[in-house]
């Protein structure tokens, strides 16, 4: 909730200026006249519409459960099947096949082809830019910048702020939230006693601090930055003002809230 409120505040009060609004990209006005139920009779049902989204999520969740050390589904064929179909690529492919069920067979072939072409026109720039951002982040990952930042910052002894700063520095430097989480956890685990977090609640707050840092700051080397900016039809400068600034404010707000909790419970 605090993360959401900080993001809402930053975009509501810091970015609600005319310079951040592209009038050319504003949606067209709705046509006059109310639609009737018959106008939507050709659309698929809500269940069919959500099926390509829900099924991959369920399959990925089942795969994660099947990989638990306790082996809730055993170690036989069922587990192997769940792990295979729950692989993100396999699950998304199944979702793609399910989306074929949404195609209206009454439409002409040319209309379907036009719809696919329009989708490619919209998606292609996003995929290219996202891939470029991911490639930039991957290049930074193979450099020693992550180890240097982690080693330098972990020696400062800043208490609960140390895991946050290390995680935020790694995230900002190389763009990957997952890498920031995993790397910071490995670096901070042996130092919990030194920073005063070697207790059950201390470990909980340390995990929260690492998570807050791993979302700070999303910018050009993060593929998520390009997804947000392109789907929102923002320019790069607008995305920096709206998205990057918001993630920075959210991260700082989160660590301040976590620090206050440590004062009360530790």
mmCIF file of C-alpha atoms in Angstrom:
data_model
loop_
_atom_site.group_PDB
_atom_site.id
_atom_site.type_symbol
_atom_site.label_atom_id
_atom_site.label_comp_id
_atom_site.label_asym_id
_atom_site.label_seq_id
_atom_site.Cartn_x
_atom_site.Cartn_y
_atom_site.Cartn_z
ATOM 1 C CA UNK A 1 0.000 0.000 0.000
ATOM 2 C CA UNK A 2 2.796 2.442 0.901
ATOM 3 C CA UNK A 3 4.509 1.624 -2.407
ATOM 4 C CA UNK A 4 1.333 2.314 -4.363
ATOM 5 C CA UNK A 5 0.586 5.532 -2.477
ATOM 6 C CA UNK A 6 4.102 6.861 -3.087
ATOM 7 C CA UNK A 7 3.841 6.126 -6.806
ATOM 8 C CA UNK A 8 0.399 7.713 -7.046
ATOM 9 C CA UNK A 9 1.560 10.836 -5.218
ATOM 10 C CA UNK A 10 4.657 11.263 -7.383
ATOM 11 C CA UNK A 11 2.705 11.032 -10.633
ATOM 12 C CA UNK A 12 -0.248 13.050 -9.341
ATOM 13 C CA UNK A 13 1.678 16.040 -8.055
ATOM 14 C CA UNK A 14 5.079 15.925 -9.746
ATOM 15 C CA UNK A 15 4.110 14.985 -13.289
ATOM 16 C CA UNK A 16 0.627 16.431 -13.775
ATOM 17 C CA UNK A 17 1.886 19.298 -15.939
ATOM 18 C CA UNK A 18 0.893 20.218 -19.506
ATOM 19 C CA UNK A 19 4.453 19.461 -20.705
ATOM 20 C CA UNK A 20 4.014 15.803 -19.836
ATOM 21 C CA UNK A 21 0.829 15.404 -21.870
ATOM 22 C CA UNK A 22 1.084 14.670 -25.544
ATOM 23 C CA UNK A 23 -2.142 15.965 -27.061
ATOM 24 C CA UNK A 24 -1.533 14.068 -30.302
ATOM 25 C CA UNK A 25 -1.501 10.784 -28.396
ATOM 26 C CA UNK A 26 -4.702 11.501 -26.477
ATOM 27 C CA UNK A 27 -7.451 8.967 -27.176
ATOM 28 C CA UNK A 28 -10.168 10.043 -29.564
ATOM 29 C CA UNK A 29 -13.513 11.080 -28.151
ATOM 30 C CA UNK A 30 -16.118 8.371 -27.807
ATOM 31 C CA UNK A 31 -18.761 8.440 -30.541
ATOM 32 C CA UNK A 32 -22.168 9.681 -29.572
ATOM 33 C CA UNK A 33 -24.941 7.236 -28.858
ATOM 34 C CA UNK A 34 -25.226 4.375 -26.429
ATOM 35 C CA UNK A 35 -24.263 0.850 -27.378
ATOM 36 C CA UNK A 36 -26.820 -1.919 -26.984
ATOM 37 C CA UNK A 37 -26.244 -5.481 -25.872
ATOM 38 C CA UNK A 38 -26.647 -6.678 -29.460
ATOM 39 C CA UNK A 39 -23.686 -4.570 -30.541
ATOM 40 C CA UNK A 40 -21.420 -6.786 -28.398
ATOM 41 C CA UNK A 41 -23.004 -10.140 -29.227
ATOM 42 C CA UNK A 42 -20.097 -11.063 -31.522
ATOM 43 C CA UNK A 43 -17.547 -10.743 -28.708
ATOM 44 C CA UNK A 44 -16.339 -13.829 -26.763
ATOM 45 C CA UNK A 45 -17.483 -14.467 -23.225
ATOM 46 C CA UNK A 46 -15.469 -13.188 -20.257
ATOM 47 C CA UNK A 47 -14.291 -16.724 -19.472
ATOM 48 C CA UNK A 48 -12.935 -17.271 -22.956
ATOM 49 C CA UNK A 49 -11.349 -13.816 -23.011
ATOM 50 C CA UNK A 50 -9.451 -14.384 -19.756
ATOM 51 C CA UNK A 51 -8.510 -17.999 -20.492
ATOM 52 C CA UNK A 52 -5.292 -17.208 -22.444
ATOM 53 C CA UNK A 53 -4.133 -15.075 -19.505
ATOM 54 C CA UNK A 54 -5.234 -17.168 -16.527
ATOM 55 C CA UNK A 55 -4.149 -20.601 -17.784
ATOM 56 C CA UNK A 56 -0.425 -19.727 -18.214
ATOM 57 C CA UNK A 57 -0.375 -18.138 -14.742
ATOM 58 C CA UNK A 58 -1.941 -21.238 -13.196
ATOM 59 C CA UNK A 59 0.491 -23.534 -15.015
ATOM 60 C CA UNK A 60 3.511 -21.503 -13.880
ATOM 61 C CA UNK A 61 2.231 -21.552 -10.287
ATOM 62 C CA UNK A 62 1.735 -25.318 -10.387
ATOM 63 C CA UNK A 63 5.253 -25.750 -11.746
ATOM 64 C CA UNK A 64 6.637 -23.664 -8.879
ATOM 65 C CA UNK A 65 4.727 -25.771 -6.348
ATOM 66 C CA UNK A 66 5.941 -28.975 -8.010
ATOM 67 C CA UNK A 67 9.545 -27.786 -7.547
ATOM 68 C CA UNK A 68 9.151 -27.312 -3.786
ATOM 69 C CA UNK A 69 11.721 -29.333 -1.780
ATOM 70 C CA UNK A 70 8.823 -31.105 -0.045
ATOM 71 C CA UNK A 71 7.740 -32.490 -3.465
ATOM 72 C CA UNK A 72 3.963 -32.114 -2.903
ATOM 73 C CA UNK A 73 3.199 -33.895 -6.194
ATOM 74 C CA UNK A 74 5.762 -36.612 -5.649
ATOM 75 C CA UNK A 75 8.709 -37.301 -7.942
ATOM 76 C CA UNK A 76 7.010 -39.180 -10.756
ATOM 77 C CA UNK A 77 5.516 -38.440 -14.144
ATOM 78 C CA UNK A 78 2.992 -35.903 -12.823
ATOM 79 C CA UNK A 79 5.753 -33.674 -11.471
ATOM 80 C CA UNK A 80 7.692 -33.894 -14.741
ATOM 81 C CA UNK A 81 4.590 -32.916 -16.721
ATOM 82 C CA UNK A 82 3.791 -29.969 -14.424
ATOM 83 C CA UNK A 83 7.374 -28.720 -14.576
ATOM 84 C CA UNK A 84 7.371 -28.951 -18.380
ATOM 85 C CA UNK A 85 4.040 -27.264 -19.064
ATOM 86 C CA UNK A 86 4.726 -24.745 -16.286
ATOM 87 C CA UNK A 87 7.898 -23.527 -17.917
ATOM 88 C CA UNK A 88 7.176 -19.862 -18.781
ATOM 89 C CA UNK A 89 7.833 -20.380 -22.491
ATOM 90 C CA UNK A 90 5.644 -23.493 -22.654
ATOM 91 C CA UNK A 91 2.872 -21.901 -20.580
ATOM 92 C CA UNK A 92 2.804 -18.787 -22.744
ATOM 93 C CA UNK A 93 2.741 -20.934 -25.891
ATOM 94 C CA UNK A 94 -0.312 -22.747 -24.501
ATOM 95 C CA UNK A 95 -1.885 -19.358 -23.825
ATOM 96 C CA UNK A 96 -1.190 -18.385 -27.431
ATOM 97 C CA UNK A 97 -2.975 -21.489 -28.695
ATOM 98 C CA UNK A 98 -5.928 -20.740 -26.412
ATOM 99 C CA UNK A 99 -6.142 -17.232 -27.864
ATOM 100 C CA UNK A 100 -6.867 -18.797 -31.256
ATOM 101 C CA UNK A 101 -10.248 -19.794 -29.831
ATOM 102 C CA UNK A 102 -11.157 -16.099 -29.672
ATOM 103 C CA UNK A 103 -10.973 -15.667 -33.435
ATOM 104 C CA UNK A 104 -14.388 -15.043 -34.868
ATOM 105 C CA UNK A 105 -14.859 -17.600 -37.635
ATOM 106 C CA UNK A 106 -17.446 -15.352 -39.276
ATOM 107 C CA UNK A 107 -14.791 -12.776 -40.053
ATOM 108 C CA UNK A 108 -13.261 -12.845 -43.460
ATOM 109 C CA UNK A 109 -9.667 -13.992 -43.883
ATOM 110 C CA UNK A 110 -8.639 -10.507 -44.945
ATOM 111 C CA UNK A 111 -10.066 -8.979 -41.783
ATOM 112 C CA UNK A 112 -8.144 -11.447 -39.609
ATOM 113 C CA UNK A 113 -4.983 -10.738 -41.573
ATOM 114 C CA UNK A 114 -5.487 -7.000 -41.114
ATOM 115 C CA UNK A 115 -5.944 -7.454 -37.367
ATOM 116 C CA UNK A 116 -2.709 -9.442 -37.111
ATOM 117 C CA UNK A 117 -0.861 -6.832 -39.157
ATOM 118 C CA UNK A 118 -2.086 -4.042 -36.902
ATOM 119 C CA UNK A 119 -0.947 -6.010 -33.852
ATOM 120 C CA UNK A 120 2.510 -6.495 -35.328
ATOM 121 C CA UNK A 121 2.814 -2.797 -36.133
ATOM 122 C CA UNK A 122 2.074 -1.926 -32.501
ATOM 123 C CA UNK A 123 4.156 -4.697 -30.903
ATOM 124 C CA UNK A 124 7.271 -4.647 -33.107
ATOM 125 C CA UNK A 125 8.768 -1.352 -31.818
ATOM 126 C CA UNK A 126 8.115 -2.401 -28.221
ATOM 127 C CA UNK A 127 9.823 -5.765 -28.727
ATOM 128 C CA UNK A 128 12.826 -4.188 -30.451
ATOM 129 C CA UNK A 129 13.325 -1.504 -27.817
ATOM 130 C CA UNK A 130 12.747 -3.951 -24.965
ATOM 131 C CA UNK A 131 15.326 -6.296 -26.477
ATOM 132 C CA UNK A 132 17.807 -3.445 -26.796
ATOM 133 C CA UNK A 133 17.278 -2.463 -23.163
ATOM 134 C CA UNK A 134 17.703 -6.074 -22.060
ATOM 135 C CA UNK A 135 20.891 -6.385 -24.102
ATOM 136 C CA UNK A 136 22.277 -3.253 -22.458
ATOM 137 C CA UNK A 137 21.476 -4.674 -19.030
ATOM 138 C CA UNK A 138 23.102 -8.008 -19.966
ATOM 139 C CA UNK A 139 26.299 -6.218 -21.022
ATOM 140 C CA UNK A 140 26.441 -4.499 -17.641
ATOM 141 C CA UNK A 141 25.911 -7.821 -15.850
ATOM 142 C CA UNK A 142 29.092 -9.322 -17.295
ATOM 143 C CA UNK A 143 31.155 -6.338 -16.116
ATOM 144 C CA UNK A 144 32.578 -6.244 -12.546
ATOM 145 C CA UNK A 145 30.410 -3.254 -11.617
ATOM 146 C CA UNK A 146 28.015 -5.427 -9.589
ATOM 147 C CA UNK A 147 30.742 -6.999 -7.456
ATOM 148 C CA UNK A 148 32.419 -3.630 -6.962
ATOM 149 C CA UNK A 149 29.249 -1.896 -5.801
ATOM 150 C CA UNK A 150 28.222 -4.760 -3.554
ATOM 151 C CA UNK A 151 31.633 -5.075 -1.875
ATOM 152 C CA UNK A 152 32.047 -1.324 -1.405
ATOM 153 C CA UNK A 153 28.572 -0.584 -0.056
ATOM 154 C CA UNK A 154 28.337 -3.657 2.173
ATOM 155 C CA UNK A 155 31.391 -2.477 4.131
ATOM 156 C CA UNK A 156 29.791 0.820 5.187
ATOM 157 C CA UNK A 157 27.757 -0.620 8.057
ATOM 158 C CA UNK A 158 24.493 1.279 7.567
ATOM 159 C CA UNK A 159 22.169 -1.155 9.308
ATOM 160 C CA UNK A 160 18.870 -1.768 7.535
ATOM 161 C CA UNK A 161 19.854 0.799 4.892
ATOM 162 C CA UNK A 162 22.821 -1.295 3.756
ATOM 163 C CA UNK A 163 20.867 -4.103 2.003
ATOM 164 C CA UNK A 164 18.582 -1.474 0.468
ATOM 165 C CA UNK A 165 21.480 0.577 -0.919
ATOM 166 C CA UNK A 166 23.283 -2.493 -2.270
ATOM 167 C CA UNK A 167 20.116 -3.801 -3.940
ATOM 168 C CA UNK A 168 19.200 -0.369 -5.341
ATOM 169 C CA UNK A 169 22.735 0.171 -6.650
ATOM 170 C CA UNK A 170 22.759 -3.195 -8.419
ATOM 171 C CA UNK A 171 19.271 -2.651 -9.847
ATOM 172 C CA UNK A 172 20.110 0.837 -11.098
ATOM 173 C CA UNK A 173 23.437 -0.270 -12.535
ATOM 174 C CA UNK A 174 22.356 -3.341 -14.497
ATOM 175 C CA UNK A 175 18.552 -3.115 -14.727
ATOM 176 C CA UNK A 176 17.555 -6.593 -13.586
ATOM 177 C CA UNK A 177 15.385 -6.892 -10.481
ATOM 178 C CA UNK A 178 16.038 -10.633 -10.220
ATOM 179 C CA UNK A 179 19.815 -10.216 -10.367
ATOM 180 C CA UNK A 180 19.636 -7.451 -7.760
ATOM 181 C CA UNK A 181 17.592 -9.663 -5.411
ATOM 182 C CA UNK A 182 19.751 -12.770 -5.752
ATOM 183 C CA UNK A 183 23.108 -10.978 -5.669
ATOM 184 C CA UNK A 184 22.235 -8.783 -2.698
ATOM 185 C CA UNK A 185 20.868 -11.733 -0.737
ATOM 186 C CA UNK A 186 24.113 -13.654 -1.242
ATOM 187 C CA UNK A 187 26.192 -10.632 -0.204
ATOM 188 C CA UNK A 188 24.142 -9.650 2.831
ATOM 189 C CA UNK A 189 23.477 -13.108 4.331
ATOM 190 C CA UNK A 190 26.945 -13.474 5.967
ATOM 191 C CA UNK A 191 26.748 -9.892 7.314
ATOM 192 C CA UNK A 192 23.415 -10.066 9.138
ATOM 193 C CA UNK A 193 25.084 -10.312 12.546
ATOM 194 C CA UNK A 194 27.313 -7.294 11.857
ATOM 195 C CA UNK A 195 24.422 -5.045 10.826
ATOM 196 C CA UNK A 196 22.206 -6.113 13.729
ATOM 197 C CA UNK A 197 19.654 -8.086 11.750
ATOM 198 C CA UNK A 198 20.525 -11.612 12.890
ATOM 199 C CA UNK A 199 17.068 -12.405 14.281
ATOM 200 C CA UNK A 200 13.786 -13.646 12.866
ATOM 201 C CA UNK A 201 12.287 -10.170 12.534
ATOM 202 C CA UNK A 202 15.639 -8.790 11.433
ATOM 203 C CA UNK A 203 15.752 -11.224 8.513
ATOM 204 C CA UNK A 204 12.178 -10.285 7.573
ATOM 205 C CA UNK A 205 13.042 -6.591 7.498
ATOM 206 C CA UNK A 206 16.235 -7.341 5.570
ATOM 207 C CA UNK A 207 14.223 -9.163 2.892
ATOM 208 C CA UNK A 208 11.809 -6.233 2.723
ATOM 209 C CA UNK A 209 14.706 -3.787 2.356
ATOM 210 C CA UNK A 210 16.253 -5.847 -0.440
ATOM 211 C CA UNK A 211 12.900 -5.987 -2.229
ATOM 212 C CA UNK A 212 12.441 -2.219 -1.920
ATOM 213 C CA UNK A 213 15.910 -1.615 -3.327
ATOM 214 C CA UNK A 214 15.390 -4.041 -6.206
ATOM 215 C CA UNK A 215 12.639 -1.783 -7.578
ATOM 216 C CA UNK A 216 14.791 1.362 -7.396
ATOM 217 C CA UNK A 217 15.364 2.824 -9.997
ATOM 218 C CA UNK A 218 13.845 1.580 -13.270
ATOM 219 C CA UNK A 219 15.387 3.401 -16.210
ATOM 220 C CA UNK A 220 16.779 2.838 -19.721
ATOM 221 C CA UNK A 221 18.658 -0.403 -18.965
ATOM 222 C CA UNK A 222 15.481 -2.036 -17.623
ATOM 223 C CA UNK A 223 13.208 -3.649 -20.204
ATOM 224 C CA UNK A 224 10.209 -2.858 -17.982
ATOM 225 C CA UNK A 225 10.983 0.852 -18.476
ATOM 226 C CA UNK A 226 10.524 0.481 -22.220
ATOM 227 C CA UNK A 227 7.348 -1.562 -21.876
ATOM 228 C CA UNK A 228 5.781 1.126 -19.692
ATOM 229 C CA UNK A 229 6.933 4.000 -21.894
ATOM 230 C CA UNK A 230 5.934 2.414 -25.201
ATOM 231 C CA UNK A 231 2.538 1.097 -24.125
ATOM 232 C CA UNK A 232 1.807 4.448 -22.475
ATOM 233 C CA UNK A 233 2.985 6.282 -25.611
ATOM 234 C CA UNK A 234 5.401 8.411 -23.594
ATOM 235 C CA UNK A 235 8.644 9.857 -24.873
ATOM 236 C CA UNK A 236 11.869 8.865 -23.130
ATOM 237 C CA UNK A 237 12.018 12.154 -21.229
ATOM 238 C CA UNK A 238 8.416 11.758 -20.109
ATOM 239 C CA UNK A 239 9.099 8.178 -18.982
ATOM 240 C CA UNK A 240 12.052 9.365 -16.909
ATOM 241 C CA UNK A 241 9.870 11.980 -15.233
ATOM 242 C CA UNK A 242 6.887 9.713 -14.664
ATOM 243 C CA UNK A 243 8.189 6.141 -14.341
ATOM 244 C CA UNK A 244 11.807 6.441 -13.188
ATOM 245 C CA UNK A 245 11.062 9.208 -10.703
ATOM 246 C CA UNK A 246 8.089 7.270 -9.347
ATOM 247 C CA UNK A 247 10.145 4.112 -8.761
ATOM 248 C CA UNK A 248 12.778 6.182 -6.980
ATOM 249 C CA UNK A 249 10.208 7.803 -4.694
ATOM 250 C CA UNK A 250 8.535 4.458 -4.057
ATOM 251 C CA UNK A 251 11.825 2.837 -3.084
ATOM 252 C CA UNK A 252 12.829 5.644 -0.703
ATOM 253 C CA UNK A 253 9.347 5.703 0.857
ATOM 254 C CA UNK A 254 9.469 1.945 1.390
ATOM 255 C CA UNK A 255 12.875 1.909 3.090
ATOM 256 C CA UNK A 256 11.904 4.800 5.379
ATOM 257 C CA UNK A 257 8.768 2.883 6.402
ATOM 258 C CA UNK A 258 10.829 -0.296 6.960
ATOM 259 C CA UNK A 259 13.377 1.658 9.013
ATOM 260 C CA UNK A 260 10.585 2.995 11.247
ATOM 261 C CA UNK A 261 9.358 -0.568 11.756
ATOM 262 C CA UNK A 262 12.836 -1.660 12.849
ATOM 263 C CA UNK A 263 12.867 1.086 15.466
ATOM 264 C CA UNK A 264 9.664 -0.329 16.930
ATOM 265 C CA UNK A 265 10.232 -4.092 16.675
ATOM 266 C CA UNK A 266 14.034 -4.505 16.903
#
